[in-house]
Amino acid sequence: MLTKRIIPCLDIKNGRTVKGVNFLDLRDAGDPVELAQFYAENGADELVFLDISATEEKRKTLADLVLHVAEKVNIPFTVGGGISSVEDVDVLLKCGADKVSINSSAVKRPELINELSAKFGSQCVVVAIDAKQVNGEWKVHLVGGKVATELNLFDWAKEVEKRGAGEILFTSMNNDGTKNGFANEALAKLSEDLNIPIIASGGAGTMQHFADTFKEGKADAALAASVFHFKEIAIPELKEFLNDEAILVRM
């Protein structure tokens, strides 16, 4: 049985780590390189960096940040935000990223998933899906959750897998930042429908929420931000708790 992974997520805006609720009301959470180093030394299995500012300059900022992070951490890290071509990914991997995460660009041009998978291998390609329940149906949203689409979460996830994605990072916009738990029902369905790992994102508030998403949501990894950034949950204690719950984690 594979161990379940704990992944802190750093949302980056103007070179700083920020965190909001339901994708809004962002507040500062610290220096991303310092945070990355702290997490790598304190039991995180992986890291995810998402550049959430939509400015043109974000490509350069991201590459510089990746270089600095790569110098400080010894665990895999995924970088996302503004990636829309094979060239973009090439730059980030050369700077030290292990994987890339694509979201809006994959919806706009699904062939990008095929291209990246063919060039760099599926293990390098994470497709992030932000979805919101609208009238009882999960709809995919783009551009940091600002743009609604008619795409159904489960249909899109199946297509993403077919096109060569190695992993899906599913964020429930309804749960994001609420600390009321993950969207386990949707996660369990994704897990049932697909053969690639699913990372749960959005809603972590307690250690029990992590246990629930592994047991009920069948998630392969759980990603969280504010509970880690603001020291509400420490990863070593979380792993002890999960271990006691008979959930396999890397201690």
mmCIF file of C-alpha atoms in Angstrom:
data_model
loop_
_atom_site.group_PDB
_atom_site.id
_atom_site.type_symbol
_atom_site.label_atom_id
_atom_site.label_comp_id
_atom_site.label_asym_id
_atom_site.label_seq_id
_atom_site.Cartn_x
_atom_site.Cartn_y
_atom_site.Cartn_z
ATOM 1 C CA MET A 1 0.000 0.000 0.000
ATOM 2 C CA LEU A 2 1.331 3.442 -0.912
ATOM 3 C CA THR A 3 1.837 5.960 1.864
ATOM 4 C CA LYS A 4 -0.518 8.933 1.946
ATOM 5 C CA ARG A 5 1.147 12.284 1.336
ATOM 6 C CA ILE A 6 0.856 15.576 3.221
ATOM 7 C CA ILE A 7 1.442 18.597 0.986
ATOM 8 C CA PRO A 8 1.603 22.229 2.121
ATOM 9 C CA CYS A 9 0.472 24.617 -0.616
ATOM 10 C CA LEU A 10 2.002 28.043 -1.062
ATOM 11 C CA ASP A 11 -0.126 30.470 -3.049
ATOM 12 C CA ILE A 12 2.246 33.158 -4.315
ATOM 13 C CA LYS A 13 1.306 36.756 -5.129
ATOM 14 C CA ASN A 14 3.940 39.436 -5.723
ATOM 15 C CA GLY A 15 6.632 37.167 -4.313
ATOM 16 C CA ARG A 16 4.848 36.515 -0.989
ATOM 17 C CA THR A 17 2.784 33.588 0.310
ATOM 18 C CA VAL A 18 -0.904 34.524 0.691
ATOM 19 C CA LYS A 19 -4.062 32.743 1.815
ATOM 20 C CA GLY A 20 -7.758 33.528 1.482
ATOM 21 C CA VAL A 21 -11.226 32.047 1.973
ATOM 22 C CA ASN A 22 -13.207 30.763 -1.032
ATOM 23 C CA PHE A 23 -10.416 32.226 -3.221
ATOM 24 C CA LEU A 24 -11.034 35.765 -1.803
ATOM 25 C CA ASP A 25 -9.748 38.096 0.997
ATOM 26 C CA LEU A 26 -6.061 37.242 0.715
ATOM 27 C CA ARG A 27 -3.743 37.808 3.671
ATOM 28 C CA ASP A 28 0.029 37.569 3.940
ATOM 29 C CA ALA A 29 1.436 34.255 5.191
ATOM 30 C CA GLY A 30 5.178 34.807 4.880
ATOM 31 C CA ASP A 31 8.225 34.369 2.684
ATOM 32 C CA PRO A 32 7.778 31.362 0.347
ATOM 33 C CA VAL A 33 11.420 30.243 0.403
ATOM 34 C CA GLU A 34 11.594 30.318 4.219
ATOM 35 C CA LEU A 35 8.283 28.478 4.472
ATOM 36 C CA ALA A 36 9.405 25.884 1.928
ATOM 37 C CA GLN A 37 12.569 25.192 3.885
ATOM 38 C CA PHE A 38 10.622 24.958 7.156
ATOM 39 C CA TYR A 39 8.162 22.438 5.675
ATOM 40 C CA ALA A 40 10.898 20.340 4.061
ATOM 41 C CA GLU A 41 12.622 20.077 7.440
ATOM 42 C CA ASN A 42 9.394 19.340 9.310
ATOM 43 C CA GLY A 43 7.896 16.314 7.604
ATOM 44 C CA ALA A 44 6.136 17.590 4.471
ATOM 45 C CA ASP A 45 6.186 14.935 1.729
ATOM 46 C CA GLU A 46 5.943 17.412 -1.134
ATOM 47 C CA LEU A 47 5.277 21.101 -1.750
ATOM 48 C CA VAL A 48 3.033 22.875 -4.225
ATOM 49 C CA PHE A 49 3.635 26.466 -5.344
ATOM 50 C CA LEU A 50 0.895 28.264 -7.236
ATOM 51 C CA ASP A 51 1.524 31.729 -8.650
ATOM 52 C CA ILE A 52 -1.956 33.204 -8.407
ATOM 53 C CA SER A 53 -1.281 36.710 -9.745
ATOM 54 C CA ALA A 54 -2.278 37.033 -13.369
ATOM 55 C CA THR A 55 0.343 39.585 -14.378
ATOM 56 C CA GLU A 56 2.472 39.095 -17.460
ATOM 57 C CA GLU A 57 5.694 39.115 -15.415
ATOM 58 C CA LYS A 58 4.786 36.033 -13.399
ATOM 59 C CA ARG A 59 6.813 33.685 -15.624
ATOM 60 C CA LYS A 60 10.076 35.346 -14.581
ATOM 61 C CA THR A 61 9.102 35.693 -10.915
ATOM 62 C CA LEU A 62 8.185 32.020 -10.817
ATOM 63 C CA ALA A 63 11.462 30.860 -12.379
ATOM 64 C CA ASP A 64 13.518 32.894 -9.889
ATOM 65 C CA LEU A 65 11.474 31.587 -6.995
ATOM 66 C CA VAL A 66 11.869 27.983 -8.178
ATOM 67 C CA LEU A 67 15.653 28.412 -8.268
ATOM 68 C CA HIS A 68 15.714 29.721 -4.682
ATOM 69 C CA VAL A 69 13.406 26.977 -3.428
ATOM 70 C CA ALA A 70 15.393 24.232 -5.185
ATOM 71 C CA GLU A 71 18.494 25.353 -3.270
ATOM 72 C CA LYS A 72 16.707 24.943 0.066
ATOM 73 C CA VAL A 73 14.539 21.817 -0.160
ATOM 74 C CA ASN A 74 15.137 18.106 -0.689
ATOM 75 C CA ILE A 75 11.537 17.010 -1.280
ATOM 76 C CA PRO A 76 9.602 17.045 -4.575
ATOM 77 C CA PHE A 77 7.880 20.277 -5.466
ATOM 78 C CA THR A 78 5.270 21.202 -8.017
ATOM 79 C CA VAL A 79 4.940 24.644 -9.577
ATOM 80 C CA GLY A 80 1.865 26.125 -11.237
ATOM 81 C CA GLY A 81 0.585 29.439 -12.534
ATOM 82 C CA GLY A 82 0.846 30.920 -16.007
ATOM 83 C CA ILE A 83 2.159 27.741 -17.637
ATOM 84 C CA SER A 84 0.911 27.372 -21.191
ATOM 85 C CA SER A 85 3.657 25.743 -23.262
ATOM 86 C CA VAL A 86 6.362 23.089 -23.405
ATOM 87 C CA GLU A 87 8.922 25.945 -23.224
ATOM 88 C CA ASP A 88 7.453 27.249 -19.942
ATOM 89 C CA VAL A 89 7.785 23.807 -18.381
ATOM 90 C CA ASP A 90 11.314 23.364 -19.695
ATOM 91 C CA VAL A 91 12.383 26.571 -17.908
ATOM 92 C CA LEU A 92 10.819 25.531 -14.591
ATOM 93 C CA LEU A 93 12.253 21.998 -14.618
ATOM 94 C CA LYS A 94 15.707 23.369 -15.433
ATOM 95 C CA CYS A 95 15.350 25.715 -12.451
ATOM 96 C CA GLY A 96 14.680 22.722 -10.191
ATOM 97 C CA ALA A 97 10.931 22.027 -10.124
ATOM 98 C CA ASP A 98 9.997 18.322 -10.096
ATOM 99 C CA LYS A 99 6.477 18.652 -11.486
ATOM 100 C CA VAL A 100 4.271 21.317 -12.989
ATOM 101 C CA SER A 101 0.620 22.041 -12.423
ATOM 102 C CA ILE A 102 -1.585 23.339 -15.226
ATOM 103 C CA ASN A 103 -5.181 24.469 -14.884
ATOM 104 C CA SER A 104 -6.795 27.135 -17.088
ATOM 105 C CA SER A 105 -4.341 26.513 -19.942
ATOM 106 C CA ALA A 106 -5.327 22.819 -20.021
ATOM 107 C CA VAL A 107 -9.025 23.669 -20.343
ATOM 108 C CA LYS A 108 -8.369 26.246 -23.045
ATOM 109 C CA ARG A 109 -6.113 23.869 -24.994
ATOM 110 C CA PRO A 110 -6.421 20.254 -23.809
ATOM 111 C CA GLU A 111 -3.681 19.104 -26.258
ATOM 112 C CA LEU A 112 -1.203 20.787 -23.901
ATOM 113 C CA ILE A 113 -1.614 17.823 -21.521
ATOM 114 C CA ASN A 114 -0.664 15.401 -24.319
ATOM 115 C CA GLU A 115 2.332 17.544 -25.327
ATOM 116 C CA LEU A 116 3.730 17.867 -21.805
ATOM 117 C CA SER A 117 3.177 14.205 -21.035
ATOM 118 C CA ALA A 118 4.906 13.137 -24.261
ATOM 119 C CA LYS A 119 7.875 15.442 -23.701
ATOM 120 C CA PHE A 120 8.446 15.174 -19.935
ATOM 121 C CA GLY A 121 6.541 12.035 -18.862
ATOM 122 C CA SER A 122 3.156 11.844 -17.158
ATOM 123 C CA GLN A 123 4.751 11.743 -13.690
ATOM 124 C CA CYS A 124 5.696 15.398 -14.259
ATOM 125 C CA VAL A 125 2.204 16.609 -15.220
ATOM 126 C CA VAL A 126 -0.320 17.560 -12.544
ATOM 127 C CA VAL A 127 -3.648 18.940 -13.732
ATOM 128 C CA ALA A 128 -5.259 21.189 -11.152
ATOM 129 C CA ILE A 129 -9.041 21.392 -11.256
ATOM 130 C CA ASP A 130 -10.913 24.085 -9.320
ATOM 131 C CA ALA A 131 -14.600 23.197 -9.151
ATOM 132 C CA LYS A 132 -17.693 24.545 -7.450
ATOM 133 C CA GLN A 133 -21.074 22.972 -6.842
ATOM 134 C CA VAL A 134 -23.624 24.895 -8.890
ATOM 135 C CA ASN A 135 -27.231 23.683 -8.572
ATOM 136 C CA GLY A 136 -25.980 20.317 -7.351
ATOM 137 C CA GLU A 137 -23.471 19.835 -10.174
ATOM 138 C CA TRP A 138 -19.701 20.243 -9.914
ATOM 139 C CA LYS A 139 -18.588 22.835 -12.490
ATOM 140 C CA VAL A 140 -14.975 23.573 -13.409
ATOM 141 C CA HIS A 141 -13.816 27.182 -12.851
ATOM 142 C CA LEU A 142 -10.787 28.952 -14.349
ATOM 143 C CA VAL A 143 -8.456 31.884 -13.647
ATOM 144 C CA GLY A 144 -8.220 31.348 -9.896
ATOM 145 C CA GLY A 145 -11.911 30.485 -9.688
ATOM 146 C CA LYS A 146 -13.089 33.715 -11.322
ATOM 147 C CA VAL A 147 -14.408 32.262 -14.577
ATOM 148 C CA ALA A 148 -17.178 29.640 -14.577
ATOM 149 C CA THR A 149 -17.350 27.023 -17.342
ATOM 150 C CA GLU A 150 -19.960 24.453 -18.335
ATOM 151 C CA LEU A 151 -17.401 21.653 -17.896
ATOM 152 C CA ASN A 152 -18.412 18.890 -15.503
ATOM 153 C CA LEU A 153 -15.688 18.031 -12.968
ATOM 154 C CA PHE A 154 -15.891 14.249 -13.459
ATOM 155 C CA ASP A 155 -16.015 14.370 -17.269
ATOM 156 C CA TRP A 156 -13.055 16.718 -17.382
ATOM 157 C CA ALA A 157 -11.070 14.568 -14.912
ATOM 158 C CA LYS A 158 -11.566 11.497 -17.124
ATOM 159 C CA GLU A 159 -10.383 13.410 -20.194
ATOM 160 C CA VAL A 160 -7.348 14.724 -18.312
ATOM 161 C CA GLU A 161 -6.341 11.178 -17.371
ATOM 162 C CA LYS A 162 -6.798 9.959 -20.963
ATOM 163 C CA ARG A 163 -4.580 12.742 -22.254
ATOM 164 C CA GLY A 164 -1.681 11.706 -20.037
ATOM 165 C CA ALA A 165 -1.873 13.616 -16.746
ATOM 166 C CA GLY A 166 -0.058 11.784 -13.951
ATOM 167 C CA GLU A 167 -2.050 13.286 -11.109
ATOM 168 C CA ILE A 168 -5.064 15.500 -10.394
ATOM 169 C CA LEU A 169 -5.140 18.261 -7.808
ATOM 170 C CA PHE A 170 -8.818 18.827 -7.042
ATOM 171 C CA THR A 171 -9.767 21.959 -5.101
ATOM 172 C CA SER A 172 -13.342 22.358 -3.935
ATOM 173 C CA MET A 173 -14.087 26.083 -4.118
ATOM 174 C CA ASN A 174 -17.045 25.551 -1.776
ATOM 175 C CA ASN A 175 -14.714 24.161 0.906
ATOM 176 C CA ASP A 176 -11.630 26.312 0.273
ATOM 177 C CA GLY A 177 -10.446 28.134 3.406
ATOM 178 C CA THR A 178 -13.609 27.237 5.359
ATOM 179 C CA LYS A 179 -11.839 24.679 7.603
ATOM 180 C CA ASN A 180 -14.985 22.532 7.537
ATOM 181 C CA GLY A 181 -13.356 19.500 5.919
ATOM 182 C CA PHE A 182 -12.634 18.321 2.381
ATOM 183 C CA ALA A 183 -15.233 17.531 -0.320
ATOM 184 C CA ASN A 184 -14.977 13.803 0.375
ATOM 185 C CA GLU A 185 -17.975 12.683 -1.659
ATOM 186 C CA ALA A 186 -16.611 14.253 -4.850
ATOM 187 C CA LEU A 187 -13.115 12.967 -4.028
ATOM 188 C CA ALA A 188 -14.351 9.404 -3.550
ATOM 189 C CA LYS A 189 -16.107 9.550 -6.935
ATOM 190 C CA LEU A 190 -12.945 10.866 -8.623
ATOM 191 C CA SER A 191 -10.957 8.097 -6.991
ATOM 192 C CA GLU A 192 -13.459 5.506 -8.207
ATOM 193 C CA ASP A 193 -13.524 6.906 -11.766
ATOM 194 C CA LEU A 194 -9.759 7.256 -12.258
ATOM 195 C CA ASN A 195 -6.546 5.267 -11.975
ATOM 196 C CA ILE A 196 -4.210 8.193 -11.278
ATOM 197 C CA PRO A 197 -3.573 9.726 -7.828
ATOM 198 C CA ILE A 198 -5.934 12.414 -6.550
ATOM 199 C CA ILE A 199 -4.726 15.234 -4.303
ATOM 200 C CA ALA A 200 -7.476 16.635 -2.053
ATOM 201 C CA SER A 201 -7.485 20.403 -1.593
ATOM 202 C CA GLY A 202 -9.810 22.876 0.102
ATOM 203 C CA GLY A 203 -11.293 22.692 3.583
ATOM 204 C CA ALA A 204 -8.665 21.337 5.995
ATOM 205 C CA GLY A 205 -9.300 22.591 9.519
ATOM 206 C CA THR A 206 -8.517 19.716 11.879
ATOM 207 C CA MET A 207 -6.383 16.584 11.935
ATOM 208 C CA GLN A 208 -9.585 14.559 11.714
ATOM 209 C CA HIS A 209 -10.349 16.199 8.360
ATOM 210 C CA PHE A 210 -7.126 14.702 6.975
ATOM 211 C CA ALA A 211 -8.012 11.250 8.291
ATOM 212 C CA ASP A 212 -11.513 11.573 6.796
ATOM 213 C CA THR A 213 -10.272 12.531 3.354
ATOM 214 C CA PHE A 214 -7.950 9.524 3.271
ATOM 215 C CA LYS A 215 -10.585 7.104 4.548
ATOM 216 C CA GLU A 216 -13.865 8.468 3.104
ATOM 217 C CA GLY A 217 -12.527 10.575 0.217
ATOM 218 C CA LYS A 218 -10.014 7.876 -0.824
ATOM 219 C CA ALA A 219 -7.538 10.679 -1.574
ATOM 220 C CA ASP A 220 -3.908 9.779 -2.242
ATOM 221 C CA ALA A 221 -2.601 13.047 -0.830
ATOM 222 C CA ALA A 222 -4.022 15.967 1.148
ATOM 223 C CA LEU A 223 -3.013 19.526 0.480
ATOM 224 C CA ALA A 224 -3.545 22.432 2.870
ATOM 225 C CA ALA A 225 -2.347 25.984 3.371
ATOM 226 C CA SER A 226 -3.561 28.160 6.241
ATOM 227 C CA VAL A 227 -3.606 25.434 8.929
ATOM 228 C CA PHE A 228 0.093 24.913 8.229
ATOM 229 C CA HIS A 229 1.127 28.529 7.507
ATOM 230 C CA PHE A 230 -0.488 29.892 10.676
ATOM 231 C CA LYS A 231 0.814 27.004 12.824
ATOM 232 C CA GLU A 232 -2.638 25.611 13.664
ATOM 233 C CA ILE A 233 -1.521 22.087 12.752
ATOM 234 C CA ALA A 234 2.086 20.874 12.846
ATOM 235 C CA ILE A 235 2.940 18.216 10.266
ATOM 236 C CA PRO A 236 4.853 15.906 12.668
ATOM 237 C CA GLU A 237 1.847 15.824 15.049
ATOM 238 C CA LEU A 238 -0.534 15.336 12.126
ATOM 239 C CA LYS A 239 1.468 12.326 10.945
ATOM 240 C CA GLU A 240 1.472 10.843 14.463
ATOM 241 C CA PHE A 241 -2.302 11.250 14.536
ATOM 242 C CA LEU A 242 -2.758 9.616 11.107
ATOM 243 C CA ASN A 243 -0.436 6.793 12.098
ATOM 244 C CA ASP A 244 -2.604 6.169 15.183
ATOM 245 C CA GLU A 245 -5.629 6.087 12.830
ATOM 246 C CA ALA A 246 -3.934 3.244 10.908
ATOM 247 C CA ILE A 247 -3.285 5.487 7.895
ATOM 248 C CA LEU A 248 0.063 4.798 6.285
ATOM 249 C CA VAL A 249 2.281 7.925 6.189
ATOM 250 C CA ARG A 250 6.002 8.532 5.883
ATOM 251 C CA MET A 251 7.214 9.301 9.419
#
